[in-house]
PDB file of C-alpha atoms in Angstrom:
ATOM      1  CA  MET A  19      77.319 110.410 105.727  1.00 36.00           C
ATOM      2  CA  ASN A  20      75.143 113.351 104.815  1.00 38.00           C
ATOM      3  CA  SER A  21      77.590 115.788 106.401  1.00 38.00           C
ATOM      4  CA  ILE A  22      80.115 115.192 103.608  1.00 40.00           C
ATOM      5  CA  ASP A  23      79.775 117.818 100.899  1.00 43.00           C
ATOM      6  CA  PRO A  24      79.571 116.528  97.332  1.00 44.00           C
ATOM      7  CA  ALA A  25      82.782 116.802  95.341  1.00 45.00           C
ATOM      8  CA  PRO A  26      82.789 119.011  92.242  1.00 47.00           C
ATOM      9  CA  GLY A  27      81.409 117.129  89.260  1.00 59.00           C
ATOM     10  CA  PHE A  28      79.423 114.615  91.312  1.00 68.00           C
ATOM     11  CA  GLY A  29      76.812 116.880  92.905  1.00 73.00           C
ATOM     12  CA  LEU A  30      73.441 115.600  94.026  1.00 82.00           C
ATOM     13  CA  SER A  31      74.085 112.103  92.672  1.00 91.00           C
ATOM     14  CA  GLU A  32      76.913 111.653  95.161  1.00 93.00           C
ATOM     15  CA  ARG A  33      74.791 112.841  98.045  1.00 93.00           C
ATOM     16  CA  ILE A  34      72.066 110.369  97.084  1.00 94.00           C
ATOM     17  CA  LEU A  35      74.551 107.485  97.027  1.00 96.00           C
ATOM     18  CA  LEU A  36      76.064 108.563 100.348  1.00 95.00           C
ATOM     19  CA  THR A  37      72.614 108.031 101.825  1.00 95.00           C
ATOM     20  CA  TYR A  38      71.716 104.939  99.808  1.00 96.00           C
ATOM     21  CA  LEU A  39      74.837 102.791 100.254  1.00 97.00           C
ATOM     22  CA  PRO A  40      74.852 102.693 104.093  1.00 96.00           C
ATOM     23  CA  GLU A  41      71.180 101.701 103.968  1.00 96.00           C
ATOM     24  CA  PHE A  42      71.795  99.098 101.277  1.00 96.00           C
ATOM     25  CA  ALA A  43      74.886  97.531 102.915  1.00 95.00           C
ATOM     26  CA  ALA A  44      75.130  98.682 106.513  1.00 95.00           C
ATOM     27  CA  GLY A  45      77.936  96.359 107.637  1.00 93.00           C
ATOM     28  CA  PRO A  46      80.390  96.954 104.785  1.00 94.00           C
ATOM     29  CA  SER A  47      79.642 100.701 104.830  1.00 96.00           C
ATOM     30  CA  ALA A  48      80.384 100.921 108.542  1.00 95.00           C
ATOM     31  CA  ARG A  49      83.696  99.096 108.092  1.00 94.00           C
ATOM     32  CA  MET A  50      84.681 101.324 105.167  1.00 94.00           C
ATOM     33  CA  GLY A  51      83.885 104.525 107.017  1.00 95.00           C
ATOM     34  CA  PRO A  52      82.538 107.754 105.466  1.00 95.00           C
ATOM     35  CA  GLN A  53      85.560 108.358 103.234  1.00 94.00           C
ATOM     36  CA  GLY A  54      85.532 104.818 101.906  1.00 95.00           C
ATOM     37  CA  VAL A  55      81.830 105.020 101.080  1.00 96.00           C
ATOM     38  CA  ARG A  56      82.412 108.361  99.417  1.00 95.00           C
ATOM     39  CA  GLN A  57      85.237 106.904  97.340  1.00 94.00           C
ATOM     40  CA  LEU A  58      83.063 104.011  96.228  1.00 96.00           C
ATOM     41  CA  ALA A  59      80.175 106.377  95.421  1.00 95.00           C
ATOM     42  CA  GLN A  60      82.379 108.617  93.293  1.00 94.00           C
ATOM     43  CA  LEU A  61      83.937 105.650  91.524  1.00 94.00           C
ATOM     44  CA  GLY A  62      80.474 104.251  90.878  1.00 94.00           C
ATOM     45  CA  ILE A  63      79.262 107.507  89.354  1.00 95.00           C
ATOM     46  CA  TYR A  64      82.364 107.775  87.194  1.00 93.00           C
ATOM     47  CA  ARG A  65      82.156 104.204  85.912  1.00 93.00           C
ATOM     48  CA  ALA A  66      78.368 104.267  85.434  1.00 93.00           C
ATOM     49  CA  ARG A  67      78.577 107.462  83.416  1.00 91.00           C
ATOM     50  CA  SER A  68      80.962 105.739  81.018  1.00 90.00           C
ATOM     51  CA  TYR A  69      77.986 103.567  80.042  1.00 89.00           C
ATOM     52  CA  GLY A  70      75.613 106.500  79.773  1.00 88.00           C
ATOM     53  CA  LEU A  71      74.001 105.797  83.159  1.00 91.00           C
ATOM     54  CA  THR A  72      73.145 109.096  84.863  1.00 91.00           C
ATOM     55  CA  ASP A  73      69.688 108.639  86.382  1.00 92.00           C
ATOM     56  CA  ASP A  74      69.695 108.287  90.180  1.00 92.00           C
ATOM     57  CA  HIS A  75      68.039 104.863  90.065  1.00 93.00           C
ATOM     58  CA  SER A  76      70.603 103.723  87.490  1.00 94.00           C
ATOM     59  CA  LEU A  77      73.443 104.900  89.724  1.00 95.00           C
ATOM     60  CA  GLN A  78      71.953 103.160  92.758  1.00 96.00           C
ATOM     61  CA  LEU A  79      71.754  99.866  90.861  1.00 96.00           C
ATOM     62  CA  TYR A  80      75.289 100.201  89.563  1.00 97.00           C
ATOM     63  CA  ALA A  81      76.816 101.230  92.909  1.00 97.00           C
ATOM     64  CA  GLY A  82      74.840  98.523  94.704  1.00 97.00           C
ATOM     65  CA  LEU A  83      76.326  95.895  92.385  1.00 97.00           C
ATOM     66  CA  MET A  84      79.785  97.318  93.060  1.00 97.00           C
ATOM     67  CA  MET A  85      79.141  96.877  96.761  1.00 96.00           C
ATOM     68  CA  GLN A  86      78.012  93.279  96.274  1.00 96.00           C
ATOM     69  CA  LEU A  87      80.328  92.059  93.517  1.00 97.00           C
ATOM     70  CA  GLY A  88      83.346  94.369  93.504  1.00 96.00           C
ATOM     71  CA  VAL A  89      84.220  97.742  92.058  1.00 95.00           C
ATOM     72  CA  ALA A  90      85.146  96.249  88.669  1.00 96.00           C
ATOM     73  CA  PHE A  91      82.250  93.806  88.386  1.00 97.00           C
ATOM     74  CA  ASP A  92      81.591  95.087  84.867  1.00 95.00           C
ATOM     75  CA  GLU A  93      85.012  93.785  83.729  1.00 95.00           C
ATOM     76  CA  ASP A  94      85.063  90.621  85.841  1.00 97.00           C
ATOM     77  CA  PRO A  95      85.182  87.373  83.836  1.00 97.00           C
ATOM     78  CA  PHE A  96      83.311  85.734  86.711  1.00 97.00           C
ATOM     79  CA  HIS A  97      80.378  88.026  85.781  1.00 97.00           C
ATOM     80  CA  PRO A  98      80.272  87.994  81.969  1.00 96.00           C
ATOM     81  CA  TRP A  99      76.567  88.859  82.047  1.00 96.00           C
ATOM     82  CA  ALA A 100      77.453  92.359  83.297  1.00 95.00           C
ATOM     83  CA  HIS A 101      79.748  92.959  80.344  1.00 89.00           C
ATOM     84  CA  THR A 102      76.993  91.868  77.966  1.00 90.00           C
ATOM     85  CA  ALA A 103      74.297  93.976  79.614  1.00 91.00           C
ATOM     86  CA  LEU A 104      76.346  97.166  79.818  1.00 90.00           C
ATOM     87  CA  ARG A 105      78.349  97.068  76.617  1.00 81.00           C
ATOM     88  CA  ASN A 106      75.702  96.364  74.030  1.00 69.00           C
ATOM     89  CA  THR A 107      76.901  98.929  71.525  1.00 55.00           C
ATOM     90  CA  PRO A 108      74.231 101.284  70.201  1.00 54.00           C
ATOM     91  CA  SER A 109      74.288 102.403  66.599  1.00 47.00           C
ATOM     92  CA  ALA A 110      73.079 105.609  65.037  1.00 47.00           C
ATOM     93  CA  ALA A 111      70.059 103.741  63.731  1.00 49.00           C
ATOM     94  CA  TYR A 112      69.342 101.788  66.924  1.00 49.00           C
ATOM     95  CA  PRO A 113      70.535 103.736  69.979  1.00 57.00           C
ATOM     96  CA  ILE A 114      70.128 101.994  73.333  1.00 71.00           C
ATOM     97  CA  ALA A 115      68.281 104.205  75.782  1.00 82.00           C
ATOM     98  CA  GLU A 116      69.473 104.355  79.372  1.00 85.00           C
ATOM     99  CA  HIS A 117      66.348 102.697  80.716  1.00 86.00           C
ATOM    100  CA  GLN A 118      66.862  99.771  78.335  1.00 87.00           C
ATOM    101  CA  ARG A 119      70.472  99.300  79.426  1.00 88.00           C
ATOM    102  CA  VAL A 120      69.479  99.465  83.094  1.00 91.00           C
ATOM    103  CA  ARG A 121      66.620  97.030  82.543  1.00 92.00           C
ATOM    104  CA  SER A 122      69.070  94.644  80.912  1.00 92.00           C
ATOM    105  CA  LEU A 123      71.547  95.002  83.800  1.00 95.00           C
ATOM    106  CA  TYR A 124      68.843  94.563  86.428  1.00 96.00           C
ATOM    107  CA  GLY A 125      67.402  91.496  84.718  1.00 96.00           C
ATOM    108  CA  ALA A 126      70.805  89.893  84.236  1.00 96.00           C
ATOM    109  CA  SER A 127      71.871  90.546  87.842  1.00 97.00           C
ATOM    110  CA  THR A 128      68.576  89.241  89.237  1.00 97.00           C
ATOM    111  CA  GLU A 129      68.871  86.033  87.224  1.00 97.00           C
ATOM    112  CA  TYR A 130      72.504  85.662  88.320  1.00 97.00           C
ATOM    113  CA  PHE A 131      71.705  86.055  92.019  1.00 97.00           C
ATOM    114  CA  GLN A 132      68.806  83.602  91.803  1.00 97.00           C
ATOM    115  CA  ARG A 133      70.955  80.992  90.093  1.00 96.00           C
ATOM    116  CA  VAL A 134      74.190  81.467  92.028  1.00 97.00           C
ATOM    117  CA  LEU A 135      72.886  82.273  95.519  1.00 97.00           C
ATOM    118  CA  GLY A 136      70.133  79.648  95.371  1.00 96.00           C
ATOM    119  CA  LYS A 137      66.861  79.457  97.278  1.00 95.00           C
ATOM    120  CA  ASP A 138      67.260  81.239 100.613  1.00 95.00           C
ATOM    121  CA  SER A 139      70.929  81.747  99.618  1.00 96.00           C
ATOM    122  CA  GLU A 140      71.669  78.077 100.247  1.00 97.00           C
ATOM    123  CA  HIS A 141      74.379  77.870  97.571  1.00 98.00           C
ATOM    124  CA  LEU A 142      76.209  80.891  98.991  1.00 98.00           C
ATOM    125  CA  ARG A 143      75.893  79.651 102.557  1.00 97.00           C
ATOM    126  CA  ASN A 144      77.280  76.227 101.675  1.00 98.00           C
ATOM    127  CA  ALA A 145      80.125  77.800  99.691  1.00 98.00           C
ATOM    128  CA  LEU A 146      81.066  80.100 102.569  1.00 98.00           C
ATOM    129  CA  PHE A 147      81.135  77.252 105.066  1.00 97.00           C
ATOM    130  CA  ARG A 148      83.309  75.173 102.729  1.00 97.00           C
ATOM    131  CA  ALA A 149      85.641  78.100 102.041  1.00 97.00           C
ATOM    132  CA  THR A 150      86.179  78.866 105.728  1.00 97.00           C
ATOM    133  CA  GLN A 151      87.518  75.322 106.155  1.00 96.00           C
ATOM    134  CA  LEU A 152      90.254  75.880 103.584  1.00 95.00           C
ATOM    135  CA  ARG A 153      93.891  75.918 104.628  1.00 96.00           C
ATOM    136  CA  LEU A 154      96.626  77.786 102.832  1.00 96.00           C
ATOM    137  CA  ASP A 155      98.389  74.547 101.960  1.00 94.00           C
ATOM    138  CA  SER A 156      95.231  73.304 100.205  1.00 94.00           C
ATOM    139  CA  LEU A 157      95.705  75.942  97.483  1.00 95.00           C
ATOM    140  CA  PRO A 158      97.744  74.819  94.466  1.00 93.00           C
ATOM    141  CA  SER A 159     101.282  75.974  93.929  1.00 87.00           C
ATOM    142  CA  GLY A 160     102.482  77.180  90.559  1.00 74.00           C
ATOM    143  CA  GLY A 161     103.806  75.182  87.682  1.00 78.00           C
ATOM    144  CA  ALA A 162     102.207  73.120  84.971  1.00 82.00           C
ATOM    145  CA  GLY A 163      98.526  72.525  85.508  1.00 90.00           C
ATOM    146  CA  PHE A 164      98.082  75.406  87.961  1.00 92.00           C
ATOM    147  CA  VAL A 165      94.940  76.784  86.313  1.00 93.00           C
ATOM    148  CA  GLU A 166      93.288  73.368  86.090  1.00 95.00           C
ATOM    149  CA  ARG A 167      94.035  72.604  89.757  1.00 95.00           C
ATOM    150  CA  MET A 168      92.652  76.001  90.747  1.00 96.00           C
ATOM    151  CA  ARG A 169      89.573  75.360  88.616  1.00 97.00           C
ATOM    152  CA  ARG A 170      88.864  72.063  90.365  1.00 97.00           C
ATOM    153  CA  LEU A 171      89.297  73.668  93.773  1.00 97.00           C
ATOM    154  CA  LEU A 172      86.874  76.507  93.032  1.00 98.00           C
ATOM    155  CA  LEU A 173      84.378  74.144  91.427  1.00 97.00           C
ATOM    156  CA  ASP A 174      84.360  72.105  94.626  1.00 97.00           C
ATOM    157  CA  LEU A 175      83.882  75.250  96.709  1.00 97.00           C
ATOM    158  CA  TYR A 176      81.214  77.051  94.679  1.00 98.00           C
ATOM    159  CA  PRO A 177      80.134  75.188  91.535  1.00 98.00           C
ATOM    160  CA  GLN A 178      77.229  77.524  90.742  1.00 98.00           C
ATOM    161  CA  ARG A 179      79.519  80.529  90.590  1.00 97.00           C
ATOM    162  CA  MET A 180      82.114  78.785  88.470  1.00 97.00           C
ATOM    163  CA  GLU A 181      79.442  77.552  86.060  1.00 96.00           C
ATOM    164  CA  SER A 182      78.324  81.168  85.559  1.00 96.00           C
ATOM    165  CA  ALA A 183      81.836  82.387  84.764  1.00 97.00           C
ATOM    166  CA  ALA A 184      83.448  82.841  81.375  1.00 97.00           C
ATOM    167  CA  THR A 185      85.174  79.688  80.211  1.00 96.00           C
ATOM    168  CA  ASP A 186      88.588  81.335  80.523  1.00 97.00           C
ATOM    169  CA  ALA A 187      87.826  83.292  83.707  1.00 97.00           C
ATOM    170  CA  LEU A 188      90.783  81.868  85.620  1.00 96.00           C
ATOM    171  CA  GLU A 189      93.225  82.512  82.799  1.00 95.00           C
ATOM    172  CA  GLN A 190      91.959  86.102  82.505  1.00 96.00           C
ATOM    173  CA  THR A 191      92.143  86.637  86.257  1.00 95.00           C
ATOM    174  CA  ALA A 192      95.688  85.287  86.558  1.00 92.00           C
ATOM    175  CA  ALA A 193      96.881  87.474  83.680  1.00 91.00           C
ATOM    176  CA  PHE A 194      95.143  90.511  85.184  1.00 92.00           C
ATOM    177  CA  LEU A 195      96.770  89.970  88.577  1.00 91.00           C
ATOM    178  CA  GLN A 196     100.210  89.426  87.091  1.00 85.00           C
ATOM    179  CA  GLY A 197      99.865  92.672  85.162  1.00 80.00           C
ATOM    180  CA  TYR A 198      99.986  94.656  88.423  1.00 67.00           C
ATOM    181  CA  SER A 199     103.480  93.570  89.359  1.00 60.00           C
ATOM    182  CA  ASN A 200     106.891  94.414  87.939  1.00 57.00           C
ATOM    183  CA  LYS A 201     107.876  90.802  88.526  1.00 55.00           C
ATOM    184  CA  PRO A 202     105.793  87.694  87.783  1.00 56.00           C
ATOM    185  CA  THR A 203     103.381  86.568  90.493  1.00 65.00           C
ATOM    186  CA  THR A 204     103.619  82.803  90.754  1.00 64.00           C
ATOM    187  CA  GLY A 205     103.114  79.842  93.045  1.00 77.00           C
ATOM    188  CA  LYS A 206     101.147  80.100  96.258  1.00 90.00           C
ATOM    189  CA  SER A 207     101.024  83.889  96.027  1.00 92.00           C
ATOM    190  CA  LEU A 208      99.164  83.742  92.720  1.00 93.00           C
ATOM    191  CA  ALA A 209      96.771  81.094  94.045  1.00 95.00           C
ATOM    192  CA  VAL A 210      95.819  83.235  97.031  1.00 96.00           C
ATOM    193  CA  GLN A 211      95.362  86.324  94.857  1.00 95.00           C
ATOM    194  CA  VAL A 212      93.116  84.391  92.458  1.00 96.00           C
ATOM    195  CA  ALA A 213      91.088  83.162  95.441  1.00 97.00           C
ATOM    196  CA  VAL A 214      90.762  86.744  96.691  1.00 97.00           C
ATOM    197  CA  SER A 215      89.552  87.911  93.287  1.00 97.00           C
ATOM    198  CA  PHE A 216      87.060  85.050  93.142  1.00 97.00           C
ATOM    199  CA  ALA A 217      85.651  85.820  96.590  1.00 97.00           C
ATOM    200  CA  MET A 218      85.997  89.618  96.730  1.00 97.00           C
ATOM    201  CA  GLY A 219      85.781  90.662  93.110  1.00 96.00           C
ATOM    202  CA  ARG A 220      88.022  91.855  90.316  1.00 94.00           C
ATOM    203  CA  GLY A 221      89.968  94.890  91.418  1.00 91.00           C
ATOM    204  CA  ALA A 222      89.821  93.816  95.070  1.00 95.00           C
ATOM    205  CA  PHE A 223      93.276  95.294  95.663  1.00 94.00           C
ATOM    206  CA  GLN A 224      92.001  98.742  94.602  1.00 92.00           C
ATOM    207  CA  ASP A 225      88.561  98.364  96.197  1.00 95.00           C
ATOM    208  CA  PRO A 226      87.713 100.908  98.932  1.00 94.00           C
ATOM    209  CA  ARG A 227      85.879  98.101 100.722  1.00 95.00           C
ATOM    210  CA  PHE A 228      89.199  96.331 101.353  1.00 95.00           C
ATOM    211  CA  PRO A 229      91.971  98.896 101.936  1.00 92.00           C
ATOM    212  CA  GLN A 230      93.904  96.417 104.084  1.00 92.00           C
ATOM    213  CA  LEU A 231      94.496  94.066 101.151  1.00 93.00           C
ATOM    214  CA  ARG A 232      96.997  96.364  99.475  1.00 89.00           C
ATOM    215  CA  GLU A 233      99.218  96.273 102.560  1.00 92.00           C
ATOM    216  CA  VAL A 234      99.472  92.469 102.709  1.00 94.00           C
ATOM    217  CA  ARG A 235      99.383  91.539  99.028  1.00 91.00           C
ATOM    218  CA  GLY A 236     103.010  90.523  99.012  1.00 89.00           C
ATOM    219  CA  SER A 237     102.554  87.997 101.832  1.00 93.00           C
ATOM    220  CA  PRO A 238     100.518  84.875 100.917  1.00 94.00           C
ATOM    221  CA  GLU A 239     100.075  84.043 104.615  1.00 96.00           C
ATOM    222  CA  LYS A 240      98.742  87.469 105.595  1.00 96.00           C
ATOM    223  CA  LEU A 241      96.635  87.743 102.451  1.00 96.00           C
ATOM    224  CA  PHE A 242      95.077  84.328 103.064  1.00 97.00           C
ATOM    225  CA  LEU A 243      94.286  85.401 106.624  1.00 97.00           C
ATOM    226  CA  GLY A 244      92.625  88.547 105.254  1.00 96.00           C
ATOM    227  CA  LEU A 245      90.541  86.399 102.900  1.00 97.00           C
ATOM    228  CA  GLN A 246      89.451  84.140 105.735  1.00 97.00           C
ATOM    229  CA  ASN A 247      88.532  87.139 107.880  1.00 96.00           C
ATOM    230  CA  HIS A 248      86.392  88.442 105.018  1.00 96.00           C
ATOM    231  CA  LEU A 249      84.604  85.094 104.655  1.00 97.00           C
ATOM    232  CA  GLN A 250      83.938  84.928 108.380  1.00 96.00           C
ATOM    233  CA  GLN A 251      82.576  88.487 108.272  1.00 95.00           C
ATOM    234  CA  GLU A 252      80.259  87.505 105.409  1.00 95.00           C
ATOM    235  CA  LEU A 253      78.855  84.743 107.603  1.00 96.00           C
ATOM    236  CA  ARG A 254      78.341  87.150 110.497  1.00 95.00           C
ATOM    237  CA  ASP A 255      76.730  89.827 108.335  1.00 93.00           C
ATOM    238  CA  ARG A 256      74.202  87.292 107.065  1.00 93.00           C
ATOM    239  CA  GLY A 257      73.469  85.902 110.503  1.00 94.00           C
ATOM    240  CA  TRP A 258      74.898  82.465 109.663  1.00 95.00           C
ATOM    241  CA  LYS A 259      77.429  82.500 112.484  1.00 83.00           C
TER     242      LYS A 259
END
């Protein structure tokens, strides 16, 4: 990773992240390859700077959360705490210093992981094992009641994560996914895409961690297979399989 020269405008911060990310998440970094890690590092710097985060430790925290939760974790309705921590608006009278914003983000993320992963990651482990038993035909098709059926399914799979989400997280996610396409995304295709966003983060289809998703997005069968492969890889990375 260190052999890649920093791109103009990113400088030493990029080089630091190119060293940090493979140490922080060895498996995903290896699968992404040097260019994928570089893309994520640059995107992390760009997005973090929009919140006034420029210190190296701030960038490491932000990019590390991108690696764990998705490149758009700060806009993800399944992580409303991130939005709150990062977008507290300073005023002329009460500006929010960078270290205060980072402290807020670190505290909120730590509390989230403790609550949602559980002791010794038991909640995550149980959710992954349940999710790997899913079949494509167990996902709801479109029509009336789609969101409620999807909500019940995800609550059964990972209740702690759903309980931490915004109340309208599924509605927001469905609208966000449909906004990408020139024609409405409905039925089984929408269900699989919502499941991907739930498991792999908002913006998964533009995430350098998952370049293969863009190629199979139009096929519910192939996309569901890609989701299952990701879940199985999560189990392997954590030594649970």
